Short mmCIF file of C-alpha atoms and ligand atoms in Angstrom, two decimals:
data_model
loop_
_atom_site.label_atom_id
_atom_site.label_comp_id
_atom_site.label_asym_id
_atom_site.label_seq_id
_atom_site.Cartn_x
_atom_site.Cartn_y
_atom_site.Cartn_z
CA MET A 1 36.91 13.17 -17.48
CA THR A 2 35.84 12.17 -13.19
CA ASP A 3 33.50 14.49 -11.32
CA ARG A 4 36.26 15.19 -8.60
CA TYR A 5 33.72 16.93 -6.27
CA LEU A 6 31.27 14.59 -7.06
CA GLU A 7 34.06 12.30 -5.47
CA PHE A 8 35.30 14.96 -2.98
CA THR A 9 31.72 15.55 -0.83
CA HIS A 10 32.12 11.01 -0.85
CA SER A 11 35.45 11.18 0.84
CA THR A 12 35.01 11.93 4.79
CA LEU A 13 36.54 14.99 5.16
CA GLY A 14 34.00 16.26 1.73
CA ARG A 15 31.11 15.26 3.15
CA ALA A 16 32.21 16.12 6.86
CA LEU A 17 32.45 19.34 5.01
CA ALA A 18 29.21 19.24 2.76
CA ASP A 19 27.54 19.13 6.45
CA THR A 20 28.68 21.93 7.86
CA PHE A 21 28.46 24.24 5.35
CA GLY A 22 25.14 22.38 4.06
CA LEU A 23 26.84 21.91 0.04
CA PRO A 24 23.99 20.01 -2.50
CA LYS A 25 26.40 16.30 -2.28
CA PRO A 26 25.67 14.68 -5.22
CA PRO A 27 24.79 10.84 -5.22
CA ILE A 28 25.76 7.58 -6.40
CA LEU A 29 24.58 6.64 -8.90
CA GLN A 30 23.51 2.49 -8.79
CA ARG A 31 24.41 1.28 -12.46
CA ALA A 32 24.42 -1.90 -14.23
CA GLN A 33 26.99 -3.91 -13.25
CA THR A 34 26.17 -7.50 -15.85
CA ALA A 35 24.23 -7.33 -18.85
CA TYR A 36 20.17 -8.18 -18.68
CA LEU A 37 19.09 -10.81 -16.46
CA ALA A 38 16.43 -13.37 -17.05
CA GLN A 39 15.11 -12.46 -13.46
CA PRO A 40 16.46 -9.02 -12.83
CA LEU A 41 13.86 -7.61 -9.74
CA SER A 42 14.64 -10.77 -7.72
CA GLU A 43 15.40 -9.62 -4.03
CA GLN A 44 13.57 -6.91 -5.08
CA ASN A 45 10.17 -4.49 -2.98
CA VAL A 46 8.23 -3.31 -5.68
CA LEU A 47 4.49 -1.76 -4.49
CA PHE A 48 1.53 -2.44 -6.74
CA GLY A 49 -1.28 0.54 -7.42
CA THR A 50 -3.72 1.43 -9.50
CA THR A 51 -6.63 3.88 -10.23
CA GLN A 52 -9.73 1.62 -10.05
CA GLY A 53 -10.59 1.35 -13.78
CA GLY A 54 -7.20 0.97 -14.36
CA GLU A 55 -6.17 -1.19 -17.73
CA LEU A 56 -2.81 -1.66 -16.98
CA PRO A 57 -2.20 -4.14 -14.86
CA GLN A 58 -2.71 -7.35 -16.24
CA SER A 59 0.70 -6.63 -18.40
CA VAL A 60 2.31 -5.58 -15.64
CA LEU A 61 1.89 -7.98 -12.93
CA ALA A 62 2.75 -10.27 -15.38
CA ALA A 63 5.79 -8.21 -15.79
CA LEU A 64 6.39 -8.37 -12.50
CA ALA A 65 6.60 -12.25 -11.61
CA ALA A 66 8.57 -12.62 -14.62
CA ALA A 67 11.19 -10.22 -14.17
CA GLY A 68 11.14 -11.43 -9.68
CA ALA A 69 10.55 -8.34 -8.31
CA THR A 70 8.03 -9.67 -4.85
CA ILE A 71 4.91 -7.59 -6.05
CA ARG A 72 3.51 -5.49 -2.94
CA VAL A 73 0.28 -3.88 -2.80
CA VAL A 74 -1.33 -1.60 0.08
CA ALA A 75 -3.72 -2.95 2.59
CA ASP A 76 -6.60 -0.98 1.88
CA HIS A 77 -5.89 0.42 -1.99
CA PRO A 78 -9.25 1.00 -3.23
CA ALA A 79 -9.15 -1.43 -6.71
CA LEU A 80 -7.26 -3.86 -3.75
CA ALA A 81 -10.49 -6.27 -5.33
CA GLU A 82 -9.23 -4.92 -9.14
CA ILE A 83 -4.96 -5.38 -8.23
CA LYS A 84 -6.77 -9.31 -6.82
CA SER A 85 -8.10 -10.43 -10.13
CA ALA A 86 -5.90 -9.54 -12.06
CA ALA A 87 -2.72 -11.03 -10.25
CA ALA A 88 -5.14 -14.17 -10.04
CA ALA A 89 -5.74 -14.27 -14.48
CA VAL A 90 -1.72 -14.05 -14.89
CA ASN A 91 -0.65 -15.86 -11.70
CA ALA A 92 0.98 -13.42 -10.45
CA SER A 93 1.25 -13.49 -6.05
CA LEU A 94 1.13 -10.78 -3.59
CA LYS A 95 2.06 -9.64 -0.92
CA THR A 96 0.77 -6.58 1.53
CA GLU A 97 3.09 -3.81 3.58
CA ALA A 98 3.19 -5.42 5.82
CA GLY A 99 7.14 -5.18 7.68
CA LEU A 100 8.21 -2.74 5.53
CA GLU A 101 8.20 0.41 7.00
CA ASP A 102 10.88 0.54 8.38
CA LYS A 103 13.38 2.90 6.11
CA ALA A 104 15.81 0.27 5.40
CA ALA A 105 13.62 -2.95 4.38
CA ALA A 106 11.06 -0.48 1.88
CA ALA A 107 9.89 -0.86 -1.05
CA SER A 108 12.85 0.33 -3.82
CA ILE A 109 10.97 0.04 -6.38
CA PHE A 110 6.71 2.29 -7.39
CA VAL A 111 4.91 1.28 -9.68
CA PHE A 112 0.86 3.02 -10.21
CA ASP A 113 -0.72 2.26 -13.56
CA GLY A 114 -2.77 5.82 -13.72
CA SER A 115 -4.09 4.87 -16.87
CA GLY A 116 -7.76 5.09 -15.25
CA LEU A 117 -7.72 7.88 -13.63
CA SER A 118 -11.26 9.24 -15.47
CA SER A 119 -11.26 12.78 -13.90
CA VAL A 120 -9.82 16.02 -11.73
CA GLU A 121 -10.81 14.64 -8.25
CA ASP A 122 -9.64 10.70 -9.54
CA LEU A 123 -5.83 11.47 -9.01
CA ARG A 124 -6.40 12.10 -5.25
CA GLN A 125 -5.57 7.89 -5.68
CA LEU A 126 -2.12 8.74 -6.95
CA TYR A 127 -1.52 11.48 -3.89
CA ASP A 128 -2.60 8.45 -1.66
CA PHE A 129 -0.66 6.22 -2.83
CA LEU A 130 2.88 7.98 -2.46
CA GLN A 131 2.03 10.72 -0.23
CA PRO A 132 2.33 8.30 3.21
CA ARG A 133 5.87 6.70 1.21
CA VAL A 134 8.03 9.56 -0.55
CA ALA A 135 10.81 10.16 2.65
CA ARG A 136 10.87 6.63 2.95
CA ILE A 137 11.87 5.94 -1.07
CA PRO A 138 15.49 4.98 -0.76
CA ALA A 139 19.10 6.10 -2.65
CA ASN A 140 18.36 4.91 -6.22
CA GLY A 141 14.90 3.57 -5.35
CA ARG A 142 12.78 4.15 -8.85
CA VAL A 143 8.97 5.59 -9.43
CA LEU A 144 7.67 4.88 -12.46
CA LEU A 145 3.74 6.48 -13.80
CA LEU A 146 1.76 4.14 -16.21
CA ALA A 147 -1.58 7.11 -18.37
CA ARG A 148 -2.92 6.05 -21.06
CA ALA A 149 -1.45 9.09 -23.67
CA PRO A 150 -3.94 12.33 -23.52
CA ALA A 151 -4.30 12.02 -27.14
CA ASP A 152 -6.24 8.13 -26.84
CA ALA A 153 -8.44 9.55 -24.19
CA ALA A 154 -12.08 8.46 -24.12
CA THR A 155 -12.56 12.28 -22.56
CA PRO A 156 -11.12 15.95 -22.06
CA ALA A 157 -11.07 15.08 -17.79
CA ALA A 158 -9.19 11.86 -18.81
CA ALA A 159 -7.14 13.07 -21.43
CA ALA A 160 -6.71 16.00 -18.88
CA ALA A 161 -5.76 13.85 -16.03
CA ASN A 162 -3.86 11.66 -17.53
CA ALA A 163 -1.64 14.39 -18.72
CA ALA A 164 -1.77 15.93 -14.96
CA LEU A 165 1.12 12.71 -14.50
CA ARG A 166 3.44 14.38 -16.39
CA GLY A 167 3.60 17.22 -14.05
CA PHE A 168 4.00 15.36 -10.63
CA MET A 169 6.42 13.01 -11.69
CA ARG A 170 8.54 16.17 -13.47
CA SER A 171 7.89 18.03 -9.89
CA LEU A 172 8.19 15.46 -8.11
CA GLY A 173 11.89 13.24 -9.35
CA LYS A 174 13.18 16.91 -8.64
CA GLU A 175 12.60 16.01 -4.88
CA ILE A 176 14.02 12.16 -5.27
CA GLY A 177 16.89 13.09 -7.63
CA ARG A 178 19.05 14.09 -4.64
CA ARG A 179 18.65 10.40 -3.14
CA GLY A 180 19.59 9.63 -6.29
CA ALA A 181 15.73 7.82 -6.98
CA THR A 182 13.92 9.16 -9.94
CA ALA A 183 10.41 9.41 -11.69
CA ASN A 184 9.03 8.20 -14.83
CA LEU A 185 5.45 7.70 -16.45
CA LEU A 186 5.26 5.51 -19.41
CA GLU A 187 2.38 6.65 -21.31
CA VAL A 188 0.72 3.48 -22.92
CA GLY A 189 -0.69 3.55 -26.77
CA ARG A 190 -3.63 0.41 -27.45
CA GLY A 191 -2.08 -1.76 -28.51
CA ALA A 192 1.32 -0.93 -26.16
CA GLU A 193 0.81 -2.65 -23.31
CA GLN A 194 2.07 -6.39 -25.56
CA GLY A 195 5.70 -4.29 -25.27
CA LEU A 196 4.96 -3.58 -21.77
CA ALA A 197 7.32 -6.30 -20.20
CA GLY A 198 11.01 -5.22 -21.85
CA VAL A 199 10.30 -1.76 -21.25
CA LEU A 200 10.22 -2.33 -17.68
CA ARG A 201 12.93 -3.88 -17.29
CA PHE A 202 14.62 -0.58 -19.08
CA PHE A 203 13.19 1.62 -16.75
CA LEU A 204 12.96 -0.43 -13.45
CA THR A 205 16.12 -0.91 -12.56
CA PRO A 206 20.28 0.50 -13.36
CA HIS A 207 20.25 0.17 -16.84
CA SER A 208 18.66 3.55 -16.83
CA ALA A 209 20.49 4.90 -13.75
CA TYR A 210 20.75 8.71 -15.37
CA VAL A 211 16.76 8.86 -16.89
CA ASP A 212 14.97 11.06 -15.13
CA GLY A 213 11.90 13.30 -15.56
CA GLN A 214 10.98 11.47 -18.95
CA ASN A 215 7.54 10.60 -20.77
CA LEU A 216 7.45 7.96 -22.70
CA LEU A 217 5.72 7.28 -24.88
CA LEU A 218 4.88 3.49 -25.83
CA SER A 219 2.68 1.72 -29.20
CA ALA A 220 1.48 -1.12 -30.71
CA PRO A 221 4.70 -3.01 -31.93
CA PRO A 222 5.16 -3.45 -35.64
CA LYS A 223 3.17 -7.40 -37.35
CA GLY A 224 6.10 -9.83 -37.15
CA ALA A 225 7.08 -8.21 -34.01
CA SER A 226 7.82 -9.54 -30.48
CA LEU A 227 9.60 -9.17 -26.66
CA PRO A 228 12.34 -11.86 -26.50
CA ASN A 229 10.74 -14.93 -24.91
CA ASN A 230 14.93 -15.59 -22.75
CA PHE A 231 15.27 -11.71 -21.97
CA VAL A 232 19.60 -12.39 -21.73
CA GLY A 233 21.38 -12.27 -24.73
CA PRO A 234 19.00 -10.10 -26.85
CA LEU A 235 20.78 -8.22 -29.21
CA SER A 236 22.62 -12.26 -29.59
CA GLY A 237 23.54 -13.51 -33.36
CA LYS A 238 22.22 -9.50 -34.99
CA VAL A 239 24.60 -7.01 -35.91
CA ALA A 240 25.74 -3.85 -34.95
CA VAL A 241 26.55 -0.33 -36.57
CA VAL A 242 28.00 2.36 -34.00
CA THR A 243 29.16 5.93 -35.73
CA GLY A 244 32.03 7.54 -33.98
CA ALA A 245 33.29 4.52 -32.20
CA ALA A 246 36.68 5.30 -31.13
CA ARG A 247 36.27 7.14 -27.99
CA GLY A 248 33.75 8.55 -25.99
CA ILE A 249 30.35 7.93 -26.32
CA GLY A 250 30.76 5.39 -29.61
CA ALA A 251 33.00 3.07 -27.51
CA ALA A 252 30.62 3.01 -24.34
CA ILE A 253 27.44 2.57 -27.28
CA ALA A 254 29.46 -0.30 -29.24
CA ALA A 255 30.56 -2.18 -25.70
CA THR A 256 27.38 -2.63 -24.88
CA LEU A 257 25.28 -3.28 -27.70
CA ALA A 258 28.62 -6.31 -27.63
CA ARG A 259 27.73 -6.71 -23.59
CA GLU A 260 24.19 -8.83 -25.07
CA GLY A 261 25.41 -11.03 -27.42
CA ALA A 262 25.19 -8.12 -31.12
CA ARG A 263 28.72 -8.65 -33.08
CA ILE A 264 29.69 -5.29 -34.29
CA VAL A 265 31.02 -2.75 -36.87
CA GLY A 266 32.84 0.38 -35.39
CA ILE A 267 33.22 2.87 -38.03
CA ASP A 268 35.47 7.12 -36.83
CA ARG A 269 37.29 8.68 -39.11
CA PRO A 270 40.77 7.36 -40.96
CA GLN A 271 43.17 9.84 -38.60
CA GLU A 272 40.95 7.60 -36.22
CA GLU A 273 42.06 3.94 -36.94
CA ALA A 274 44.28 3.30 -34.44
CA ALA A 275 41.59 4.14 -31.36
CA LEU A 276 38.70 2.31 -33.13
CA GLY A 277 40.89 -0.44 -32.96
CA ALA A 278 41.80 -0.81 -29.87
CA THR A 279 38.28 -0.34 -28.59
CA LEU A 280 36.54 -2.66 -31.33
CA ALA A 281 39.57 -5.15 -30.33
CA ALA A 282 37.99 -5.62 -26.17
CA PHE A 283 35.63 -7.41 -28.29
CA ASP A 284 36.56 -8.30 -31.68
CA GLY A 285 34.06 -5.47 -33.82
CA TYR A 286 34.72 -4.83 -37.44
CA GLY A 287 36.53 -1.44 -38.24
CA LEU A 288 35.50 0.68 -40.65
CA PRO A 289 37.72 4.07 -41.08
CA LEU A 290 36.21 6.09 -43.27
CA ASP A 291 34.77 9.83 -42.55
CA ILE A 292 30.24 9.55 -42.73
CA THR A 293 30.58 12.55 -44.99
CA ALA A 294 32.25 11.19 -47.51
CA ALA A 295 30.72 11.53 -50.78
CA ASP A 296 31.22 7.12 -51.09
CA ALA A 297 30.55 6.80 -47.46
CA PRO A 298 26.62 5.48 -47.98
CA GLN A 299 27.73 3.07 -50.68
CA ARG A 300 30.99 2.11 -49.27
CA ILE A 301 29.46 1.11 -45.85
CA GLY A 302 26.84 -0.88 -47.64
CA GLU A 303 28.58 -2.88 -49.50
CA GLU A 304 31.03 -3.85 -46.53
CA LEU A 305 28.27 -4.88 -44.72
CA GLU A 306 27.09 -6.91 -47.72
CA LYS A 307 30.39 -7.73 -48.15
CA GLN A 308 30.99 -9.28 -44.31
CA PHE A 309 27.94 -10.01 -42.84
CA GLY A 310 25.10 -10.05 -45.42
CA GLY A 311 23.06 -6.66 -43.68
CA ALA A 312 22.77 -5.05 -40.63
CA ASP A 313 20.53 -5.39 -37.85
CA ILE A 314 21.16 -2.24 -35.84
CA PHE A 315 21.94 0.54 -37.31
CA ILE A 316 23.46 3.80 -33.74
CA HIS A 317 23.75 7.51 -35.77
CA ASN A 318 26.09 8.73 -32.70
CA ALA A 319 29.12 10.00 -34.69
CA GLY A 320 28.92 13.62 -34.03
CA ILE A 321 30.94 17.47 -34.06
CA THR A 322 31.18 21.22 -32.71
CA ARG A 323 32.06 24.52 -34.13
CA ASP A 324 31.08 26.69 -31.14
CA LYS A 325 30.38 30.80 -32.15
CA THR A 326 27.45 32.65 -31.54
CA LEU A 327 25.32 33.04 -35.27
CA LYS A 328 26.71 36.62 -35.41
CA ASN A 329 30.49 35.52 -35.40
CA MET A 330 30.03 31.63 -36.89
CA SER A 331 31.56 31.05 -40.07
CA PRO A 332 29.92 28.77 -43.49
CA GLN A 333 32.21 26.36 -42.65
CA ALA A 334 31.81 26.14 -39.10
CA TRP A 335 27.69 26.05 -40.40
CA ASP A 336 28.69 23.33 -43.14
CA GLN A 337 30.81 20.47 -41.13
CA VAL A 338 28.39 20.41 -37.86
CA LEU A 339 25.53 20.53 -40.82
CA GLY A 340 27.21 18.00 -42.93
CA VAL A 341 28.58 15.45 -39.88
CA ASN A 342 25.39 15.16 -37.33
CA LEU A 343 22.38 15.65 -39.89
CA GLY A 344 23.03 15.33 -43.51
CA ALA A 345 25.05 12.00 -43.17
CA ILE A 346 23.04 10.34 -41.65
CA LEU A 347 19.63 11.08 -44.54
CA ARG A 348 22.05 9.71 -46.77
CA ILE A 349 23.06 6.85 -44.96
CA ASN A 350 19.89 6.11 -44.19
CA ASP A 351 18.21 6.46 -47.43
CA ALA A 352 21.39 4.64 -49.09
CA LEU A 353 20.85 1.56 -46.63
CA LEU A 354 16.83 1.41 -46.05
CA LYS A 355 16.81 0.48 -50.15
CA LYS A 356 20.21 -2.05 -49.36
CA GLY A 357 22.09 -2.56 -45.93
CA PHE A 358 19.56 -2.59 -43.60
CA ASN A 359 17.51 -6.36 -42.99
CA ASP A 360 13.91 -6.55 -42.80
CA GLY A 361 13.29 -5.83 -38.69
CA ALA A 362 16.72 -3.41 -38.87
CA ARG A 363 16.17 -0.73 -35.54
CA LEU A 364 18.33 2.48 -35.57
CA VAL A 365 19.44 4.88 -33.26
CA CYS A 366 20.66 8.77 -33.50
CA ILE A 367 21.89 10.36 -30.44
CA SER A 368 20.22 13.98 -30.93
CA SER A 369 21.06 16.36 -27.52
CA ILE A 370 18.89 18.45 -25.00
CA GLY A 371 21.08 20.88 -27.34
CA GLY A 372 18.67 20.63 -29.87
CA ILE A 373 15.45 21.30 -27.53
CA GLY A 374 16.80 23.75 -24.94
CA GLY A 375 19.19 25.15 -27.13
CA ASN A 376 22.33 26.93 -26.55
CA ALA A 377 23.43 30.24 -26.87
CA GLY A 378 26.57 29.57 -29.85
CA GLN A 379 25.38 26.88 -31.24
CA THR A 380 22.72 27.24 -33.46
CA ASN A 381 24.27 25.03 -36.24
CA TYR A 382 24.82 22.03 -33.83
CA GLY A 383 21.25 22.51 -32.06
CA ALA A 384 19.52 23.40 -35.05
CA THR A 385 20.98 19.52 -36.52
CA LYS A 386 20.16 17.74 -33.23
CA ALA A 387 16.49 19.26 -33.56
CA GLY A 388 16.30 17.64 -36.62
CA ILE A 389 16.87 14.74 -35.65
CA ILE A 390 14.24 14.55 -33.43
CA GLY A 391 12.38 15.22 -36.03
CA TYR A 392 13.45 12.91 -38.11
CA VAL A 393 12.87 9.91 -36.24
CA GLU A 394 9.42 11.16 -35.33
CA ALA A 395 9.12 11.08 -39.64
CA MET A 396 10.42 7.91 -40.12
CA ALA A 397 9.09 5.98 -37.57
CA PRO A 398 6.01 4.38 -40.37
CA LEU A 399 8.71 3.23 -42.64
CA LEU A 400 10.72 1.57 -40.31
CA ALA A 401 7.88 -0.33 -38.42
CA LYS A 402 5.98 -0.90 -42.01
CA ARG A 403 10.15 -2.91 -42.05
CA GLY A 404 9.41 -4.58 -38.75
CA GLY A 405 11.97 -2.34 -36.93
CA ALA A 406 12.73 1.21 -35.71
CA ILE A 407 14.34 4.23 -35.43
CA ASN A 408 14.90 6.36 -32.14
CA ALA A 409 17.09 8.77 -30.76
CA VAL A 410 18.52 9.92 -27.28
CA ALA A 411 19.58 12.65 -26.41
CA PRO A 412 22.23 12.76 -23.68
CA GLY A 413 22.57 16.47 -21.48
CA PHE A 414 25.06 16.71 -19.84
CA ILE A 415 27.85 13.09 -20.07
CA GLU A 416 31.34 13.04 -18.98
CA THR A 417 33.07 12.96 -22.00
CA HIS A 418 36.11 14.55 -24.55
CA MET A 419 33.55 16.93 -25.77
CA THR A 420 31.85 18.04 -22.60
CA ALA A 421 36.07 18.48 -21.30
CA GLU A 422 36.54 20.97 -23.67
CA MET A 423 33.64 22.94 -22.55
CA PRO A 424 35.68 26.17 -20.41
CA VAL A 425 35.18 25.59 -16.19
CA GLY A 426 32.11 27.41 -15.55
CA PRO A 427 29.98 26.82 -18.18
CA ARG A 428 31.93 22.90 -17.45
CA GLU A 429 30.54 22.87 -13.35
CA VAL A 430 26.65 24.25 -13.81
CA GLY A 431 25.91 21.80 -17.34
CA ARG A 432 27.30 19.41 -14.30
CA ARG A 433 25.21 20.14 -10.91
CA LEU A 434 21.48 21.37 -13.06
CA SER A 435 19.73 17.91 -12.95
CA SER A 436 17.95 16.69 -10.36
CA LEU A 437 20.97 14.36 -10.21
CA SER A 438 22.81 17.67 -9.54
CA GLN A 439 26.35 15.67 -11.81
CA GLY A 440 26.74 14.76 -15.64
CA GLY A 441 26.52 11.25 -17.01
CA LEU A 442 28.56 8.13 -18.06
CA PRO A 443 29.09 7.90 -21.57
CA ILE A 444 27.68 4.59 -19.70
CA ASP A 445 24.24 5.69 -19.24
CA ILE A 446 23.68 6.76 -23.30
CA ALA A 447 24.91 3.19 -23.72
CA GLU A 448 22.26 1.81 -21.67
CA ALA A 449 18.69 3.77 -23.38
CA VAL A 450 20.45 2.41 -26.68
CA THR A 451 21.05 -0.34 -26.48
CA PHE A 452 17.60 -0.36 -24.58
CA LEU A 453 15.72 1.42 -27.69
CA ALA A 454 18.28 -0.91 -29.86
CA SER A 455 16.67 -4.26 -29.17
CA PRO A 456 13.10 -5.78 -28.63
CA LEU A 457 13.25 -4.96 -25.29
CA ALA A 458 12.02 -1.24 -27.16
CA VAL A 459 9.78 -2.86 -29.31
CA ALA A 460 6.64 -1.00 -28.45
CA VAL A 461 8.67 2.07 -28.90
CA ASN A 462 9.42 4.36 -31.84
CA GLY A 463 9.11 7.20 -33.18
CA ARG A 464 10.16 8.72 -30.71
CA THR A 465 12.93 10.46 -28.16
CA LEU A 466 14.12 9.74 -24.76
CA ARG A 467 16.27 12.23 -22.71
CA VAL A 468 19.42 10.60 -20.58
CA CYS A 469 20.16 13.57 -18.53
CA GLY A 470 19.40 13.31 -14.12
CA GLN A 471 16.27 15.98 -15.33
CA ASN A 472 18.63 18.45 -16.66
CA PHE A 473 16.64 21.75 -16.15
CA MET A 474 18.09 22.61 -19.44
CA GLY A 475 14.87 22.92 -21.85
CA ALA A 476 12.45 20.94 -19.39
N1 LIG B 1 29.21 14.85 -24.67
C1 LIG B 1 27.98 15.24 -24.16
O1 LIG B 1 27.67 15.36 -24.05
C2 LIG B 1 26.83 15.29 -24.96
C3 LIG B 1 25.75 16.04 -25.54
C4 LIG B 1 24.46 14.94 -26.23
C5 LIG B 1 24.85 14.81 -27.14
N2 LIG B 1 26.29 14.18 -27.79
C6 LIG B 1 26.57 13.93 -28.65
O2 LIG B 1 27.22 12.01 -28.51
C7 LIG B 1 27.91 11.71 -29.98
C8 LIG B 1 28.90 11.42 -29.01
O3 LIG B 1 29.46 12.39 -28.48
P1 LIG B 1 31.18 12.69 -27.88
O4 LIG B 1 30.57 13.21 -26.09
O5 LIG B 1 31.29 10.32 -27.73
O6 LIG B 1 32.22 13.14 -28.94
P2 LIG B 1 33.41 12.98 -29.02
O7 LIG B 1 33.80 14.34 -30.05
O8 LIG B 1 34.27 12.00 -28.08
O9 LIG B 1 34.28 11.52 -30.13
C9 LIG B 1 32.90 11.14 -31.23
C10 LIG B 1 33.48 10.48 -31.87
O10 LIG B 1 33.12 10.79 -33.45
C11 LIG B 1 33.64 10.62 -34.73
N3 LIG B 1 33.61 11.52 -36.00
C12 LIG B 1 33.40 12.12 -35.88
N4 LIG B 1 33.63 13.32 -36.49
C13 LIG B 1 33.59 11.42 -38.07
C14 LIG B 1 33.33 11.13 -39.38
N5 LIG B 1 32.70 12.75 -39.55
N6 LIG B 1 32.88 10.50 -39.12
C15 LIG B 1 33.19 9.28 -38.09
N7 LIG B 1 33.26 10.27 -37.29
C16 LIG B 1 33.47 11.17 -37.03
C17 LIG B 1 34.75 11.44 -33.52
O11 LIG B 1 36.91 10.91 -34.60
C18 LIG B 1 34.67 10.90 -33.09
O12 LIG B 1 36.26 9.24 -31.68
C19 LIG B 1 28.24 13.04 -30.60
O13 LIG B 1 26.41 12.80 -31.80
C20 LIG B 1 27.01 14.55 -29.75
O14 LIG B 1 26.67 15.58 -30.09
C21 LIG B 1 27.50 14.51 -26.90
#
């Protein structure tokens, strides 16, 4: 569904009216126009800063250089010597900010390593790095903070200082969102440095256009799992299954996984067979029309995967339904249907395919919702299933890691699909504007996040739920 208000405010008349009456102007988000590139940051100025004693400069600088970035540093930065020696160790060249004072030439990406924060006073280094430059963050700019997970911090004061980045990042996201710029935080667990390069390629590029105000915990990759040598076509040779692939978010996920080289198996209800076929035809996908709640669905999926492809490397549990009613008015059927499709089927299919159907190293992604985090009146059934997914991926992560793979969830915010088009006009309009980016997301935004998590770029992400919601204020 189209966001007519956003379109209007970018027309000549709409812009003039919005300026005259001080109405909000949702920014046009810059989304990825291509598959993952070998050097996605070429021609981009990335300003890098760190606290003294930061533990991540080498990993970050190596990743930025490999991605083609022009790495800039602040000439009088207190940790300049440390940055220079880290850059020398990984053969990354540095330039100063000279020439970037002009707004038009400003850096578009700001990366700050806070892993060395050990006291409240240290936080002043973050302020000094960003405060003088915040007004120059351009449209669609990126601020990415890095920290150690507070649980890994050496002292309570270090834990407090690292955790402080969460609130800083969320507040900054709300300040810069109206420009389409985003702020996010990566909490890097011990050993997760090895996977940082893949995660940066998602968070610093337009693949993450609608991910805002989030902190993501990274963990050490499982044995045998590694980043791809060449980041181009990270899913080539992989077989990826997507449920609910006929339309909406599922169709976008299938197309995006195919864009990165995966062979797609699309599943949807038998009555959607024609739509499923039409979606899959665009990338020669294989259709499997079945109801995922059918008693024999897990067995049929397993058998079909075994017979046609020898197994699956990626499984995306996307199919979902709503049957909204307040609890007082909710029928047992509405409860059972939603619980059955959104949660029960996922558990049953995974249980079966973990025995036979998933290849070693399989990466699974389940679609949750911010409704499972913040809750919505009229969605006790839906909210229960979407929160259930969050607990489920956390619990299953060690099991998948043992097999060299991972399981994660994506929690979409308000996304322009058939599901949200059916909402009453008032709540729909409120849902759209209630985010830092003051607009709903598109199915491609969820598809990009799912593709990232399904790929070896996310080798350091397991058991996590990533919100893709433009920093929707619900459940924050
Ligand atoms: N649209 C949003 O704003 C939003 C927000 C948060 C979460 N989500 C979640 O994203 C996922 C996709 O949502 P969407 O908006 O694309 O929905 P949609 O209704 O447009 O598409 C859902 C697809 O799932 C299929 N499906 C439903 N029940 C099935 C079953 N029993 N077996 C097989 N296929 C089945 C449908 O036929 C349909 O093709 C869902 O899990 C939804 O809960 C959506």
